[in-house]
Every structure is written in C-alpha cells, then in structure tokens.
Short mmCIF file of C-alpha atoms and ligand atoms in Angstrom, two decimals:
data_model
loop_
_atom_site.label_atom_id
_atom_site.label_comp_id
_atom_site.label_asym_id
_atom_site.label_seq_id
_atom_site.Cartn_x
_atom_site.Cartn_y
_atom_site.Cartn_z
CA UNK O 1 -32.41 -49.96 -17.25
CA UNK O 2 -33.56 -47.17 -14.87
CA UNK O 3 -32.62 -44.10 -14.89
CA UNK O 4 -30.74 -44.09 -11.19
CA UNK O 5 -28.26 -47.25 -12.28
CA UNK O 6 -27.18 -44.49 -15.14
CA UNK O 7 -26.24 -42.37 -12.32
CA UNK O 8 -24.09 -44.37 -10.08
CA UNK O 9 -20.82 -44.58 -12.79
CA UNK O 10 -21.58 -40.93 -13.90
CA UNK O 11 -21.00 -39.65 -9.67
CA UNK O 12 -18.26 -41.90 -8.86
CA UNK O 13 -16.46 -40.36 -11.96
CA UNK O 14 -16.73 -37.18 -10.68
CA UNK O 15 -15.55 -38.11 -7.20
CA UNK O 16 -12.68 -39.31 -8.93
CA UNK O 17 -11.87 -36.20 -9.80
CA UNK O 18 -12.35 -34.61 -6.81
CA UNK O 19 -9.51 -33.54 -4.31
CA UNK O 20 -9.70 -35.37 -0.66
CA UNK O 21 -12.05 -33.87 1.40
CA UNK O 22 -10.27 -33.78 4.59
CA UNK O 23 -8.85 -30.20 4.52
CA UNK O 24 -4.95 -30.54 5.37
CA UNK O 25 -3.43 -28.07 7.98
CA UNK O 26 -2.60 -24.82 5.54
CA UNK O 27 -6.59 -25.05 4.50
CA UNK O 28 -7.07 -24.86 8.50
CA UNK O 29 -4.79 -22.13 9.44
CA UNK O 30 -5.78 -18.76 8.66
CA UNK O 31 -5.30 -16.85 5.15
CA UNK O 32 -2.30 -14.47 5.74
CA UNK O 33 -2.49 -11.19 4.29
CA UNK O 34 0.58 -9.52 2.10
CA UNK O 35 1.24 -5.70 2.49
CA UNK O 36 4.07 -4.52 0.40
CA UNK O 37 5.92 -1.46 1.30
CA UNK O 38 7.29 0.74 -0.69
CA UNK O 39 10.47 3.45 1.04
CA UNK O 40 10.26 6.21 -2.04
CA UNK O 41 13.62 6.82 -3.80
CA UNK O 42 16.75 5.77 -2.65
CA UNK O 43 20.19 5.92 -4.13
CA UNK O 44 21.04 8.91 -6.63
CA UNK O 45 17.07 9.81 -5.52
CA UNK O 46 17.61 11.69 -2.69
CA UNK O 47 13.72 12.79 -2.70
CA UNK O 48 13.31 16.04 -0.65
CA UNK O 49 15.41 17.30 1.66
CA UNK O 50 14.96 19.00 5.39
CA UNK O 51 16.82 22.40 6.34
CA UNK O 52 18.72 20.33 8.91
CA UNK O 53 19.85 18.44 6.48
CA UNK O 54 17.53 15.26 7.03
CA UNK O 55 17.16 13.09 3.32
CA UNK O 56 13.22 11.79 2.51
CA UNK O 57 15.18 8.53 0.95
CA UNK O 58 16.75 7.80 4.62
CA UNK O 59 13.70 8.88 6.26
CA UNK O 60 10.98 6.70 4.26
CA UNK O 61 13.38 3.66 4.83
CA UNK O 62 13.55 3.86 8.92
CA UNK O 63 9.78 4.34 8.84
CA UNK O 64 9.20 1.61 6.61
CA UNK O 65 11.50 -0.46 8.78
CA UNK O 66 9.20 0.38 11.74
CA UNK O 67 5.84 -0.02 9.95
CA UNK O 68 7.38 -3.30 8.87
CA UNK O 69 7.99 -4.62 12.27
CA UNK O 70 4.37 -3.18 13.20
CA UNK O 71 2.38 -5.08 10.59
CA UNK O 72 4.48 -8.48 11.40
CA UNK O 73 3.37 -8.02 15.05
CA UNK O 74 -0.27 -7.21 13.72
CA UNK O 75 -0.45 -10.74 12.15
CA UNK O 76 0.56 -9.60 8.61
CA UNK O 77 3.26 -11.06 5.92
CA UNK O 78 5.40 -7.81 4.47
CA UNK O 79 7.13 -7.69 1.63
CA UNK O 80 9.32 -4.30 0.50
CA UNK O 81 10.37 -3.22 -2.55
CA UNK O 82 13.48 -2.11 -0.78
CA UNK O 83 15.58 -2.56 2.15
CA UNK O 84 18.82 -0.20 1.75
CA UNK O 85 19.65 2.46 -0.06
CA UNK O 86 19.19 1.61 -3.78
CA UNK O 87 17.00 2.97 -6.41
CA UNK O 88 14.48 1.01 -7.87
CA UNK O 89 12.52 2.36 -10.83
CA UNK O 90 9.22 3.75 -9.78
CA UNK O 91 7.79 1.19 -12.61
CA UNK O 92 9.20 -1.70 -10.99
CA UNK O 93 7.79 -1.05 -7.47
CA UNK O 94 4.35 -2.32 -8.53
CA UNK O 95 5.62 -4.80 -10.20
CA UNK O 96 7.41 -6.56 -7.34
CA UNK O 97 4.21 -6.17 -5.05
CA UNK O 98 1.83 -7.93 -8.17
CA UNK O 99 4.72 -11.11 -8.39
CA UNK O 100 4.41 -11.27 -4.58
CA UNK O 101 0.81 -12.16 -4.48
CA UNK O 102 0.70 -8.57 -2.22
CA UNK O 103 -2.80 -7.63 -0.68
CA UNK O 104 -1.92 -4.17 -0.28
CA UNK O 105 0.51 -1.65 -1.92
CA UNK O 106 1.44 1.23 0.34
CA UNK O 107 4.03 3.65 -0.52
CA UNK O 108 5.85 5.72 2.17
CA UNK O 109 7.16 9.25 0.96
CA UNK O 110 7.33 12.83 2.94
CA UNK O 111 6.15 16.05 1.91
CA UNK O 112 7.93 19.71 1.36
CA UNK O 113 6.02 22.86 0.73
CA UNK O 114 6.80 25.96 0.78
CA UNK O 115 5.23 27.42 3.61
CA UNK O 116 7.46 25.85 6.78
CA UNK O 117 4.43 25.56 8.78
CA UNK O 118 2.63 23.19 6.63
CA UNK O 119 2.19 19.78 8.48
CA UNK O 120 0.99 16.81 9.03
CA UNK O 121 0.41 13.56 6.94
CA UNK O 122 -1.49 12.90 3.64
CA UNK O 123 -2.52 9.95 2.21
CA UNK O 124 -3.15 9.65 -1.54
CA UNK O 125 -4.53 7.15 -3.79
CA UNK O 126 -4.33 7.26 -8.08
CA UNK O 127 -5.80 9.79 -9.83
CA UNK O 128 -5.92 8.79 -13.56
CA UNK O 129 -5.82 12.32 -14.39
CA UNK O 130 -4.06 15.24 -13.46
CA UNK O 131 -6.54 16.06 -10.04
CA UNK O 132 -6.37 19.25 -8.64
CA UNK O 133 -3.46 21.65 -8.74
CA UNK O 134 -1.78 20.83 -5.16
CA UNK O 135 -1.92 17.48 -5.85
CA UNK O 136 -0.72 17.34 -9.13
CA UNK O 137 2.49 18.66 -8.39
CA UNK O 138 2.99 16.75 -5.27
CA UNK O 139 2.68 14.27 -7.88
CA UNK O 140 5.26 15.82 -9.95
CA UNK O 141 7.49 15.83 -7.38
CA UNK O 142 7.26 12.71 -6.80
CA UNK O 143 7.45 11.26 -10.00
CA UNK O 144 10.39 12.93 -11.21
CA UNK O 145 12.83 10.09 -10.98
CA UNK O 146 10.24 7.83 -12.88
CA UNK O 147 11.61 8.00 -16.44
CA UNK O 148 9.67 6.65 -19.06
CA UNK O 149 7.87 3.13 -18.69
CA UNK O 150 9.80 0.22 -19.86
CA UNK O 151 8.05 -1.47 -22.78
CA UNK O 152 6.68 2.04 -23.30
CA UNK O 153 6.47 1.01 -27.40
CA UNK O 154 4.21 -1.49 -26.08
CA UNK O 155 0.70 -0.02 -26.00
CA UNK O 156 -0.80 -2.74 -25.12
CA UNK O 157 1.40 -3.26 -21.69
CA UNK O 158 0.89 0.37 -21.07
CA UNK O 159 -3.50 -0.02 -20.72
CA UNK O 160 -2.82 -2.94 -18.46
CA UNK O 161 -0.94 -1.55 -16.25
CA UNK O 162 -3.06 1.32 -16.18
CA UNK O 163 -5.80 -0.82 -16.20
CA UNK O 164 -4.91 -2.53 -12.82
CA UNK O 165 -5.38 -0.09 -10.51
CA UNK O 166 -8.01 0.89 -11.84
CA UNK O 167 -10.37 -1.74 -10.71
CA UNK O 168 -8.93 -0.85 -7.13
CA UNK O 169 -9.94 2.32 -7.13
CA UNK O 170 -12.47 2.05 -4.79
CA UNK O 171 -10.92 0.23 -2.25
CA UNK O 172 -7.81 2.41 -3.02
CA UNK O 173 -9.70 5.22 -1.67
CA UNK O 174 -11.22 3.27 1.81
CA UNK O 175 -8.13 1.45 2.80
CA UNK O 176 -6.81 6.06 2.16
CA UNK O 177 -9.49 6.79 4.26
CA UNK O 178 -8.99 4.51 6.77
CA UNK O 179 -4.83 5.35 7.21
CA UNK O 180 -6.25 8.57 6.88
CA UNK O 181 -8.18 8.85 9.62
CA UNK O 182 -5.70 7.28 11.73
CA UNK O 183 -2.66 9.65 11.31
CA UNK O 184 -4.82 12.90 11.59
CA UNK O 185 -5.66 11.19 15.08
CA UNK O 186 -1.86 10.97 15.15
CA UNK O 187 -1.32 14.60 14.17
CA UNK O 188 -4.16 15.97 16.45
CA UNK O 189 -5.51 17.35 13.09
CA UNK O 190 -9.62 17.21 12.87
CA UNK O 191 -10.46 18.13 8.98
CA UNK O 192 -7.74 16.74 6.65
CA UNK O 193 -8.86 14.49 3.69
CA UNK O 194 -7.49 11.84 1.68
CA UNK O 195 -6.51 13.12 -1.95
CA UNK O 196 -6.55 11.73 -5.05
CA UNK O 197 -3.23 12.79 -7.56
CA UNK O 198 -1.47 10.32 -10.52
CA UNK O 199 1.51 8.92 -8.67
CA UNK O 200 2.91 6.60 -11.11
CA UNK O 201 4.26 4.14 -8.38
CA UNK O 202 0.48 3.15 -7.85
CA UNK O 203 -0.59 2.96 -11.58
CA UNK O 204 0.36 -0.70 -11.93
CA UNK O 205 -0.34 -2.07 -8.93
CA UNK O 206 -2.90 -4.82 -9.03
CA UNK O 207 -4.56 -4.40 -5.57
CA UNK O 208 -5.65 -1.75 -3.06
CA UNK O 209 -2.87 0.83 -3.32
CA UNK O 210 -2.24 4.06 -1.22
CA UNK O 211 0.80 6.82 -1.20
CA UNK O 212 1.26 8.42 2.27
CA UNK O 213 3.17 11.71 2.45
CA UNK O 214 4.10 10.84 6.29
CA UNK O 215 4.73 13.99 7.53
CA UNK O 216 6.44 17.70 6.09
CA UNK O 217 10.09 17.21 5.61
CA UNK O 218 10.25 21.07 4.87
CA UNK O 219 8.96 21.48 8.71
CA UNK O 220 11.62 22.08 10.95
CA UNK O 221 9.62 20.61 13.56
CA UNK O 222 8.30 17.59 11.69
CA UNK O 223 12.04 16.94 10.48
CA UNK O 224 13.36 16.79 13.90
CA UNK O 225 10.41 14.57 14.75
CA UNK O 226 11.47 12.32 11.62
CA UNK O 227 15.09 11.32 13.82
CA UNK O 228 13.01 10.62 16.93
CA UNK O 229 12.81 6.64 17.13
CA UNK O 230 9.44 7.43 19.47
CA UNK O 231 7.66 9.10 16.58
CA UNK O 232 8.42 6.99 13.46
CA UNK O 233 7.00 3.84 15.79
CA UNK O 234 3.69 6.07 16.44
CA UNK O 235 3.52 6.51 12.80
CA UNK O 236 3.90 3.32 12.11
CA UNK O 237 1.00 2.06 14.65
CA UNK O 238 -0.96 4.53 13.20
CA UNK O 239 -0.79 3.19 10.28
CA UNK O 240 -0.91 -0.57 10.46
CA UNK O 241 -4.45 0.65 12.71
CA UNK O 242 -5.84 1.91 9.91
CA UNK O 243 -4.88 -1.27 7.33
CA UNK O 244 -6.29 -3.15 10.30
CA UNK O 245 -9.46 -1.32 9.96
CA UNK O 246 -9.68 -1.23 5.91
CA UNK O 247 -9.74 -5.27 6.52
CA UNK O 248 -12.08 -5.16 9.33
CA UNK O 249 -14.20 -3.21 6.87
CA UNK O 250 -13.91 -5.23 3.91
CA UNK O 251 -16.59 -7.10 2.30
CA UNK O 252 -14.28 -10.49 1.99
CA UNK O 253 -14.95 -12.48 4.87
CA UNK O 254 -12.16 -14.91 4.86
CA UNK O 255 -10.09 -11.61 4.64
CA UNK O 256 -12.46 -10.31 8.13
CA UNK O 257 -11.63 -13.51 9.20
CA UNK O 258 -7.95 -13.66 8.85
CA UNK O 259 -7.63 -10.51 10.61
CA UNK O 260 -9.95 -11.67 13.87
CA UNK O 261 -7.70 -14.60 14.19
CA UNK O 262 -4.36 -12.70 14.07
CA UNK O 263 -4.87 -10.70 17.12
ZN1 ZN Y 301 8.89 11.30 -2.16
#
C-alpha cells in the first residue's frame, strides 16, 4: 500500500468537516462596526450645571442623540447605554457596551471649572492611576455618582475588569487623539492634548474606550452654544470624523475595509 492511497480517506475526512465554501451573503457584505455611546448621568445625577441653568445630564443626551444619528449616516451600528433620563450605574455602562459586541466605547460628559473662560473640548482615555492633578479631579467629578463596584467582595471580578481596558490602552489613546484633533479643529484651538485621568466608566470596557468633556458647561458662552441645535450637530461631525479616522488608521484591515465601503 503506498503512501498516497493512505491519504485519500484521511482529506476527505477533513473536508467533511469543513463548512461550504461558497461564502453566503453576510460573509459578502461588509463587517459593521459597533460604537456605543455613553450620555453621563442622568436621573437623580444631574452632573454639572450651567449659570443659565443648563443640566450636563440633558445636555450629554441631545448630543449623544446627534452623534448617534451622525455615526448611523457614517455607516456605523450604535448602541447607547441610555436614551432618556435614567441613571445607570457608571459600572454598568461598560458592561452593556462588552454584551453588545461594541467596537468602541465613547462617553459624552461636559466640563466646569472655575475660571468662566475656560473652553473648549477634552478628550480623555483611562489612567490606571491617579494622573496629574487637573485630571484627577475632573475624574472625581465625574465619578462621584459611581458608588462602589458591584461584586466588589469579588477580587477576582475586580482585576478583570480592570484588566480589560487595559489591553486597549493604546488604541484608547489614538482613537483620543484622533477625536482630539478633530474638535480642537472644531474649537479653533491649535495646542490642546488628549489626557489621560481614571474615569471609572472606561475601566471595564473591553475595547478602545475614550471620555470626551464636549465643551465647558461653566462657560456662559459654551452653555448657550450647548441649546443651539447648529452646534451639538458640528460636534457631533466632529466627532464621528475623528472615529472615522482612528479606523482609517487602524492596523485591522477588514476593519479599513469596512469603513472604505460605508462611504
Ligand atoms: Zn459628567
């Protein structure tokens, strides 16, 4: 018996096990991509609030309604962790975006400082220590409605969760960069930098994940720019161009792909 008669059961086995190889259509259309968006607070959560008496909960939600629409017409799926005015626990946020198979994580929130003239948007991704003194208490801010992690007995949950962002770090900080870039075009502002602080809405999310403080709520001007339909849609462009260009620059090429084929 030669070796090559050996053969011939031993390869039609493994075709057996094969799938068809005739793709079917959702092989052939292209891979959608999943942003999740996050509106910050909501109910009892009132997050910051301007002198005219505008609330960052209702803000964050019409410009995540518009960045929604924006993304859908840019080719993308959305998904949002919420869609009226209810408060979902910051650890949950994550949470939603990892069951939904989400690509991205971005988090929509507005900034208050002291100084009224302050301005302008920020974009953030996780710091897994305290960073630097601004943006820790940014962070603060933000996290104060967090309460303590569910499960928080559980040591174990608690590293994993850590855990996954932290293997997105990296492309945390581009797809920053890249929404980044975009607003300060936006803003007409040259020099501003992404920044790195520990939000704990990003800390379990297990994909690229950014926090964008969208503009300064404690602005007078920026607050009456937050009730101007006309602005929250620039925003919003602004910053489904720069998701478009963190994909354009990614190293996945079905992901390059996808994107080509949406416009
Ligand atoms: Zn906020």
């Amino acid at each position: 018996m030669t070796p090559r008669i050996l053969l011939i059961p031993f390869i039609s086995l493994l075709a057996w096990g094969q799938s068809p190889k005739t793709p079917g259509p959702s092989a052939l259309a292209p891979q959608r991509l999943k942003i999740a968006l996050d509106a910050g607070h909501g109910g009892d959560d009132t997050g910051a609030k301007g002198s005219k008496g505008l609330l960052e909960k209702d803000a964050v939600l019409s410009i995540v309604q518009e960045l929604n629409k924006s993304l859908e017409e840019a080719g993308f799926d959305v998904m949002v962790t919420r869609a009226d005015d209810t408060f979902i626990p910051l650890w949950d946020r994550a949470r939603m975006a990892n069951e939904a198979g989400a690509d991205l994580f971005i988090s929509i929130h507005l900034n208050a400082a002291r100084a009224r003239a302050a301005k302008g948007s920020e974009v953030y991704f996780l710091s897994l220590d305290r960073g630097d003194e601004d943006a820790a208490s940014v962070a603060a801010v933000e996290n104060a409605g967090a309460g303590s992690r569910p499960g928080a007995d559980s040591v174990v949950a608690g590293i994993l969760e850590d855990m996954a962002q932290k293997a997105y770090l990296q492309d945390s900080e581009r797809l920053a960069v890249a929404v980044q870039l975009q607003l300060n075009r936006l803003g007409g502002i040259k020099e501003r930098g992404v920044k790195q602080a520990p939000f704990v809405v990003l800390r379990g999310a297990a994909m690229p994940a950014v926090l964008v403080e969208s503009a300064f709520i404690s602005n007078p001007k920026e607050e009456l720019k937050l009730k101007d339909a006309a602005f929250l849609k620039k925003l919003a462009v602004a910053i489904t161009q720069g998701v478009r260009r963190y994909f354009a620059g990614a190293a996945g090429t079905a992901r390059r792909k996808a994107i080509s084929t949406s416009r």
